[in-house]
CSV table of C-alpha atoms and ligand atoms in Angstrom, one decimal:
chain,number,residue,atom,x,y,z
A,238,UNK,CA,-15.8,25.8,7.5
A,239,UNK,CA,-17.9,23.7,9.7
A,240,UNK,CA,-16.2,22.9,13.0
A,241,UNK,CA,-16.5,19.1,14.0
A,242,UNK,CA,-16.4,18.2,18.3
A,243,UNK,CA,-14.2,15.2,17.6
A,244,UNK,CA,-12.3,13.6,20.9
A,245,UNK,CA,-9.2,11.1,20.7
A,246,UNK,CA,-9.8,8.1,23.3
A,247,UNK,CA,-6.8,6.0,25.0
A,248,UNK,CA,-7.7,2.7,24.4
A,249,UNK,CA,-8.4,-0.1,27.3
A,250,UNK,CA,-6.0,-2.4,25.5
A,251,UNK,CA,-2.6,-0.8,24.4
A,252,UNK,CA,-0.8,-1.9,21.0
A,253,UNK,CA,2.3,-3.1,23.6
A,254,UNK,CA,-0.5,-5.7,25.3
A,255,UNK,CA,-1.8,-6.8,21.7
A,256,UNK,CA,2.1,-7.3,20.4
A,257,UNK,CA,2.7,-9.5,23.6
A,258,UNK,CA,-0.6,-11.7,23.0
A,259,UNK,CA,0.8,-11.8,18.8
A,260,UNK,CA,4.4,-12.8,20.5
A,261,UNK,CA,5.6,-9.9,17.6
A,262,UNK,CA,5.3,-6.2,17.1
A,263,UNK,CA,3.4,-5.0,14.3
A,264,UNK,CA,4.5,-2.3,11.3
A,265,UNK,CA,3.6,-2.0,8.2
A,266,UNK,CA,5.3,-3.3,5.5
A,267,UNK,CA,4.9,-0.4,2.4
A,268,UNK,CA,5.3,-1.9,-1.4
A,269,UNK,CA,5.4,0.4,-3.8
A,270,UNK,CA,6.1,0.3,-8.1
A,271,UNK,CA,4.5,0.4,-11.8
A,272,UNK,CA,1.4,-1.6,-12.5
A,273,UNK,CA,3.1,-4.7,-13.3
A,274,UNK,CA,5.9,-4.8,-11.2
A,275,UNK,CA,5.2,-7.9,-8.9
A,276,UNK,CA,4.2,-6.1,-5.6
A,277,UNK,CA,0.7,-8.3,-5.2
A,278,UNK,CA,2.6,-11.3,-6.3
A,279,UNK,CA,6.0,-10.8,-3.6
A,280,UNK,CA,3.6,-9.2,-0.6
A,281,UNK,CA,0.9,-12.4,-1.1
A,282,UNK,CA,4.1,-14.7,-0.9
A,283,UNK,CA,5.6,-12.7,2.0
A,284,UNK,CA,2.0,-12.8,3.6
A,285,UNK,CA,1.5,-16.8,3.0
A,286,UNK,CA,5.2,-17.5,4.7
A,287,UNK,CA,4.9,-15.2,7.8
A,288,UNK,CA,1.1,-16.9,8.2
A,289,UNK,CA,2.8,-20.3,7.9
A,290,UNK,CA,5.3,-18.8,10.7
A,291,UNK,CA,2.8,-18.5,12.9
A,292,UNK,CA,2.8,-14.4,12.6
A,293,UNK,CA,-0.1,-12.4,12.6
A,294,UNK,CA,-0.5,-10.2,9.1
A,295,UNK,CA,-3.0,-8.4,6.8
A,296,UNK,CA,-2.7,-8.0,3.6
A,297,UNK,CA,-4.4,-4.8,1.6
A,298,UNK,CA,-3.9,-4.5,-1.9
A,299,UNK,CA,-4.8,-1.9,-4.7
A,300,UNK,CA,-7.4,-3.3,-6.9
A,301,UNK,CA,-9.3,-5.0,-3.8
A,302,UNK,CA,-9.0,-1.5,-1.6
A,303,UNK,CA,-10.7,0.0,-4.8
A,304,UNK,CA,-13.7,-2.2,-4.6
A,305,UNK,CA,-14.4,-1.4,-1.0
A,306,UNK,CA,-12.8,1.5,0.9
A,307,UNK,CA,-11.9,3.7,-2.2
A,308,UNK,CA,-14.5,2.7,-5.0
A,309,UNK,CA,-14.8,4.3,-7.8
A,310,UNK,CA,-17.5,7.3,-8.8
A,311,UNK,CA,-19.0,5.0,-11.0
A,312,UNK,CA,-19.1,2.1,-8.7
A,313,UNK,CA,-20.6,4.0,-5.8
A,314,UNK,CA,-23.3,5.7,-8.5
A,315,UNK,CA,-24.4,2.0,-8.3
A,316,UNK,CA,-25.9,2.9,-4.8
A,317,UNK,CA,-26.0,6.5,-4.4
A,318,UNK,CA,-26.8,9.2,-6.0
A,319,UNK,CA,-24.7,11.4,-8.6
A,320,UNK,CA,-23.8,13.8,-5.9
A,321,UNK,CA,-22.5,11.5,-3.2
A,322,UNK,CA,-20.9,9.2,-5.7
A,323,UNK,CA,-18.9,13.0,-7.7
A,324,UNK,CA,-17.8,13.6,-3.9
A,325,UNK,CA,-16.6,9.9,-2.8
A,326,UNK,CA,-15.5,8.0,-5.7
A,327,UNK,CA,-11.7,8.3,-6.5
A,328,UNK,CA,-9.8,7.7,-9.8
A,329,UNK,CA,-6.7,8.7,-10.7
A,330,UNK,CA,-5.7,11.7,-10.8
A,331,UNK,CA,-3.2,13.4,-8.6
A,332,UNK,CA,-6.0,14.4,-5.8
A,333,UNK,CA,-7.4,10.9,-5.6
A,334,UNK,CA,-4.3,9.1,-5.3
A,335,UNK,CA,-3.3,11.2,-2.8
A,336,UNK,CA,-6.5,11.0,-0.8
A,337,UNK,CA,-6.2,6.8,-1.7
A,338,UNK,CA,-3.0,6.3,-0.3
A,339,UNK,CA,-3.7,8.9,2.9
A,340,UNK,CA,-6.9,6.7,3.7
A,341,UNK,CA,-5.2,3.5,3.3
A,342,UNK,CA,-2.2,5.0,5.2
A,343,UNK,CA,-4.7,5.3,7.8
A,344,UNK,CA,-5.8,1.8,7.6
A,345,UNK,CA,-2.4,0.5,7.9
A,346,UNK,CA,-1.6,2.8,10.9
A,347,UNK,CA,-4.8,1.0,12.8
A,348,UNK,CA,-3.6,-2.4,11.8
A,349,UNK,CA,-0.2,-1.6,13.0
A,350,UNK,CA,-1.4,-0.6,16.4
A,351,UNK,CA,-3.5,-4.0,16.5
A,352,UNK,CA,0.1,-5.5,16.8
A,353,UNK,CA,-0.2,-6.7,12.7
A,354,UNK,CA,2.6,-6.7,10.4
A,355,UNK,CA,0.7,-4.9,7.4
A,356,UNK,CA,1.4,-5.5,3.9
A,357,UNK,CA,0.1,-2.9,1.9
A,358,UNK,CA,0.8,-2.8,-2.3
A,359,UNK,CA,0.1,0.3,-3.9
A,360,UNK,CA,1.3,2.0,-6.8
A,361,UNK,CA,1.3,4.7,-4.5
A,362,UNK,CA,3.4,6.6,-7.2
A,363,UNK,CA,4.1,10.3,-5.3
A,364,UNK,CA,6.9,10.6,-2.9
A,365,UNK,CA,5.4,12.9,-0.4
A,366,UNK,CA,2.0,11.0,-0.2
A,367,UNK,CA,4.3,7.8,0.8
A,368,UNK,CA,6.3,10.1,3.3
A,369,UNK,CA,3.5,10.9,4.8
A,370,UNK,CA,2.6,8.0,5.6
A,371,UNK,CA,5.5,7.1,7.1
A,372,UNK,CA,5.4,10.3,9.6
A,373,UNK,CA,2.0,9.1,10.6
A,374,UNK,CA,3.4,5.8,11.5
A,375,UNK,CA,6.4,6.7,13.0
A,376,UNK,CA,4.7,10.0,14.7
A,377,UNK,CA,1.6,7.7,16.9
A,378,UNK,CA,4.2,4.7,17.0
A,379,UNK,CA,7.5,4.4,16.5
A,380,UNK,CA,10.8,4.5,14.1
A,381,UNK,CA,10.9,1.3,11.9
A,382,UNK,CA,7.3,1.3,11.8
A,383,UNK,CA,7.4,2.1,8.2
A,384,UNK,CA,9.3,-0.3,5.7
A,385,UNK,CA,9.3,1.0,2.3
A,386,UNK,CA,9.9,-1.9,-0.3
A,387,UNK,CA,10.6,-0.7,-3.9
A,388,UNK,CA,9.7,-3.2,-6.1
A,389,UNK,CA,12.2,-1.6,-9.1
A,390,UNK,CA,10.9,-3.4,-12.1
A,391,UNK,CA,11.9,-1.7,-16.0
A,392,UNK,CA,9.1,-0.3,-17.5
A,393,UNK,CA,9.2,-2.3,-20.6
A,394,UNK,CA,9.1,-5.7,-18.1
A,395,UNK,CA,5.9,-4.1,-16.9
A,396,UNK,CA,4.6,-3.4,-19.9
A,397,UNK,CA,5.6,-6.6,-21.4
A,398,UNK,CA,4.1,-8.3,-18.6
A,399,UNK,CA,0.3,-6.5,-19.1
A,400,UNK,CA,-2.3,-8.7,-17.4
A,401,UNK,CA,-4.6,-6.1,-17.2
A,402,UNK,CA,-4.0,-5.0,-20.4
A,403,UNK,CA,-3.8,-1.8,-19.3
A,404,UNK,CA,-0.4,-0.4,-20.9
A,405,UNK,CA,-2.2,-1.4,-24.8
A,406,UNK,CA,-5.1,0.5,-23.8
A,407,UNK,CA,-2.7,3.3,-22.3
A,408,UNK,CA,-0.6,3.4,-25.8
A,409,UNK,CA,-3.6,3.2,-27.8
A,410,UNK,CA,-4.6,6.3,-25.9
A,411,UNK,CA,-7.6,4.3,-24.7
A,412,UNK,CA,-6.9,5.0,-20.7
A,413,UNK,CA,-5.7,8.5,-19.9
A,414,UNK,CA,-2.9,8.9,-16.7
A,415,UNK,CA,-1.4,5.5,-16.7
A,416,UNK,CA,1.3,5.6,-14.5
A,417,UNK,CA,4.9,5.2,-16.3
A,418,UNK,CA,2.8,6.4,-19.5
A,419,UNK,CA,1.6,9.8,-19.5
A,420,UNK,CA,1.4,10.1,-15.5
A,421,UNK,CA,4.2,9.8,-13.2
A,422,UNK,CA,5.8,7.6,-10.8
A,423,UNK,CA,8.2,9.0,-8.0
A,424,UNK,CA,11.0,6.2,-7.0
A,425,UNK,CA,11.8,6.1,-3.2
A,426,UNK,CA,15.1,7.7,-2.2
A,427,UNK,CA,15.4,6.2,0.6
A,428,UNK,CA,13.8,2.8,0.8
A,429,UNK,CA,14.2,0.0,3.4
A,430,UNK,CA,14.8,-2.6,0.8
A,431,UNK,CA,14.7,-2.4,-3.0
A,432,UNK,CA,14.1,-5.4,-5.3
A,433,UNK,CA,15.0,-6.2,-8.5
A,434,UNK,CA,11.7,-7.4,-9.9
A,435,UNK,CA,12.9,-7.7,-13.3
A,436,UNK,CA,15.5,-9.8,-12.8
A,437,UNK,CA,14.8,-11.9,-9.9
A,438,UNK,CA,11.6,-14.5,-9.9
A,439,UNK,CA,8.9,-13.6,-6.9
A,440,UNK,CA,10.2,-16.5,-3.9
A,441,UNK,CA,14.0,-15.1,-4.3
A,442,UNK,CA,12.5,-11.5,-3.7
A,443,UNK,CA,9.9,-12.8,-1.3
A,444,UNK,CA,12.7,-14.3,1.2
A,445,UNK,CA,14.9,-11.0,0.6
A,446,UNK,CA,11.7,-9.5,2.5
A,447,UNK,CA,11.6,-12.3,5.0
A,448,UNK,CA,15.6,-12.0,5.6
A,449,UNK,CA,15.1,-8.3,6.2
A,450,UNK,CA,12.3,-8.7,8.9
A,451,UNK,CA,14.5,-10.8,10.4
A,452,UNK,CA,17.5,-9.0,10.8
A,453,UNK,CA,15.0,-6.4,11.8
A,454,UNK,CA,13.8,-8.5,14.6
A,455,UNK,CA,10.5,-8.2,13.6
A,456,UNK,CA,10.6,-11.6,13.1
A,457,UNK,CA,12.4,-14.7,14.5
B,298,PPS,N1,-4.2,5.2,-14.5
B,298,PPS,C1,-3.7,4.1,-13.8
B,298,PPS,N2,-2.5,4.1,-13.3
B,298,PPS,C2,-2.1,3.1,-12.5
B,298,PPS,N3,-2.9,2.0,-12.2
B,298,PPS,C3,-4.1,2.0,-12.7
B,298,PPS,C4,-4.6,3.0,-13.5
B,298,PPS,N4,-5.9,2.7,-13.9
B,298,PPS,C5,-6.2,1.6,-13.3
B,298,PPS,N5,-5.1,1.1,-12.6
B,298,PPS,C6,-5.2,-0.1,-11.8
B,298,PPS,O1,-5.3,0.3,-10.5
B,298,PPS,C7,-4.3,-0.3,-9.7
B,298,PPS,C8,-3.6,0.8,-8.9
B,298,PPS,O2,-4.3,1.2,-7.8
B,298,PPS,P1,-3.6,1.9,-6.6
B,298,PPS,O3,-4.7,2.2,-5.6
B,298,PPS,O4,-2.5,1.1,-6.2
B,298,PPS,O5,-3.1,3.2,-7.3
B,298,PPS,S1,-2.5,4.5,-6.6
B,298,PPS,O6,-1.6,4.1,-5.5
B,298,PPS,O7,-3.6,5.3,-6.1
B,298,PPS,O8,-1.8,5.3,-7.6
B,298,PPS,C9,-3.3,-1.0,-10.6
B,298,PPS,O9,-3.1,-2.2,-10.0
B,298,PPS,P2,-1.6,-2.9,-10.0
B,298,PPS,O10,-1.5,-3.3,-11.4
B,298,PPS,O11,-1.8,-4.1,-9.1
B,298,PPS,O12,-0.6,-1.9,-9.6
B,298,PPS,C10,-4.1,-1.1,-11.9
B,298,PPS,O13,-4.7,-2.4,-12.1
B,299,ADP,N1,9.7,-11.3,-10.2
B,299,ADP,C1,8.8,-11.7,-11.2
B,299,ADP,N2,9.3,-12.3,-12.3
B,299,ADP,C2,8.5,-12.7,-13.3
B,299,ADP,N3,7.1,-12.4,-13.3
B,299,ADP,C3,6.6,-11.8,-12.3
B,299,ADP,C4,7.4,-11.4,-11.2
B,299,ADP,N4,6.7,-10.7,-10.3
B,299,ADP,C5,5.4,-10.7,-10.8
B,299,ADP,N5,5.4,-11.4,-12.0
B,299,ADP,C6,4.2,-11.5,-12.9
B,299,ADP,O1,3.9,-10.2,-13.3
B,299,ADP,C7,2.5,-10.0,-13.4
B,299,ADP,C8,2.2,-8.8,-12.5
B,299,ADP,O2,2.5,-9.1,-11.2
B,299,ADP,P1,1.6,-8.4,-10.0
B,299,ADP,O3,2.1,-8.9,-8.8
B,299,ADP,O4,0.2,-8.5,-10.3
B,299,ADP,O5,2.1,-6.9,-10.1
B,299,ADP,P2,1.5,-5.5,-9.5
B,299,ADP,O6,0.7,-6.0,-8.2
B,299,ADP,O7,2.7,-4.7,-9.1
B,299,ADP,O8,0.6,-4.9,-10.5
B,299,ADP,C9,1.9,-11.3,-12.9
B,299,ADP,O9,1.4,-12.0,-14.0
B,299,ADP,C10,3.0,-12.0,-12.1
B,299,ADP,O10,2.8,-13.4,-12.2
């Protein structure tokens, strides 16, 4: 195996000195669930009311991530060649979730020491790449840098839901490890807060998330 000289650097400006100039520390704020389950929806409404509180976020989000960061094989074979694009692009399978969400869990660990609160919504369907993350976080900052939000919405909701259309192509057997179909998805044990997306509309759930930061102290 090749060995790389890599170096870690202390930084001029610590993550304490950024969280005094935001007025708030950062963490990150993890939501995970089925396709489907409103995670985008409740961590864009969560994102809009901290902004209009004057906190500093980011949001990343699964779809968008997988246009830039984490493209595709066949979107980077747009650029590069077959080679680069086979050893770069991820899908779907086990490997490349788990290298998605370990990437992104880096991400969000960067973010968090730039003093943000972090939203990150994932499907982010196997325990122990989600645990992971959370010893990162926890491991370069500190406990209660990780929040894990389960957004526990039925699969049939979900799948009534569709906007992508993605369960019909799944049951038609048109799209191969669909999560909740033929691939799996790994509830939390333990999370921070768990919302009942299925029976609950997105602002009731969205101000469960902002009551939580609160009592938290994350935010006033
Ligand atoms: N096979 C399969 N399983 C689940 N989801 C699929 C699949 N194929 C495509 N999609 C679409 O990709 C979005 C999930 O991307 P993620 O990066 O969050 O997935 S993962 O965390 O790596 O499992 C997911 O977005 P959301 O619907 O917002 O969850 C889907 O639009
Ligand atoms: N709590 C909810 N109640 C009813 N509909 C919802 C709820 N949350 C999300 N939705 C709707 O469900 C669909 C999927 O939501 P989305 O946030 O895109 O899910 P995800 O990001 O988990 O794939 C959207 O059409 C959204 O408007």
């Amino acid at each position: 195996m090749e060995k790389v000289e890599v170096t870690w650097h202390d930084h001029a400006v610590s993550r304490a000195d950024r969280e005094r100039l935001n007025g708030h520390r950062g963490c990150v704020i993890w939501f995970t669930g089925l396709s489907g389950c409103g995670k985008s929806t409740i961590a864009n409404l969560v994102d809009r009311q901290l902004h209009e509180r004057g906190v500093h976020t980011f949001l990343l989000d699964g779809d968008n991530v997988r246009h830039g960061l984490n493209p595709s094989t066949a979107m980077l074979a747009e650029s590069h060649d077959a080679d680069f694009a086979k050893r770069f692009g991820l899908g779907f399978g086990a490997a490349d979730r788990e290298e998605n969400i370990r990437r992104i869990g880096a991400v969000t660990e960067l973010f968090c020491q730039a003093g943000l609160i972090t939203l990150a919504a994932f499907v982010s369907p196997y325990r122990k790449d989600r645990d992971l993350v959370r010893k990162r976080l926890e491991a370069s900052g500190s406990p209660g840098d990780f929040i894990e939000v389960f957004v526990d919405t039925p699969l049939e909701v979900c799948e009534s839901r569709d906007p992508k259309g993605l369960y019909k192509k799944a049951r038609a057997g048109e799209l191969k490890g669909m999560t909740g179909i033929d691939d799996p998805y790994e509830a939390p044990l333990q999370p921070e807060i768990t919302l009942a997306g299925g029976s609950a509309p997105p602002d009731q759930l969205a101000a469960t998330v902002i009551a939580q930061l609160i009592e938290r102290g994350i935010v006033s």
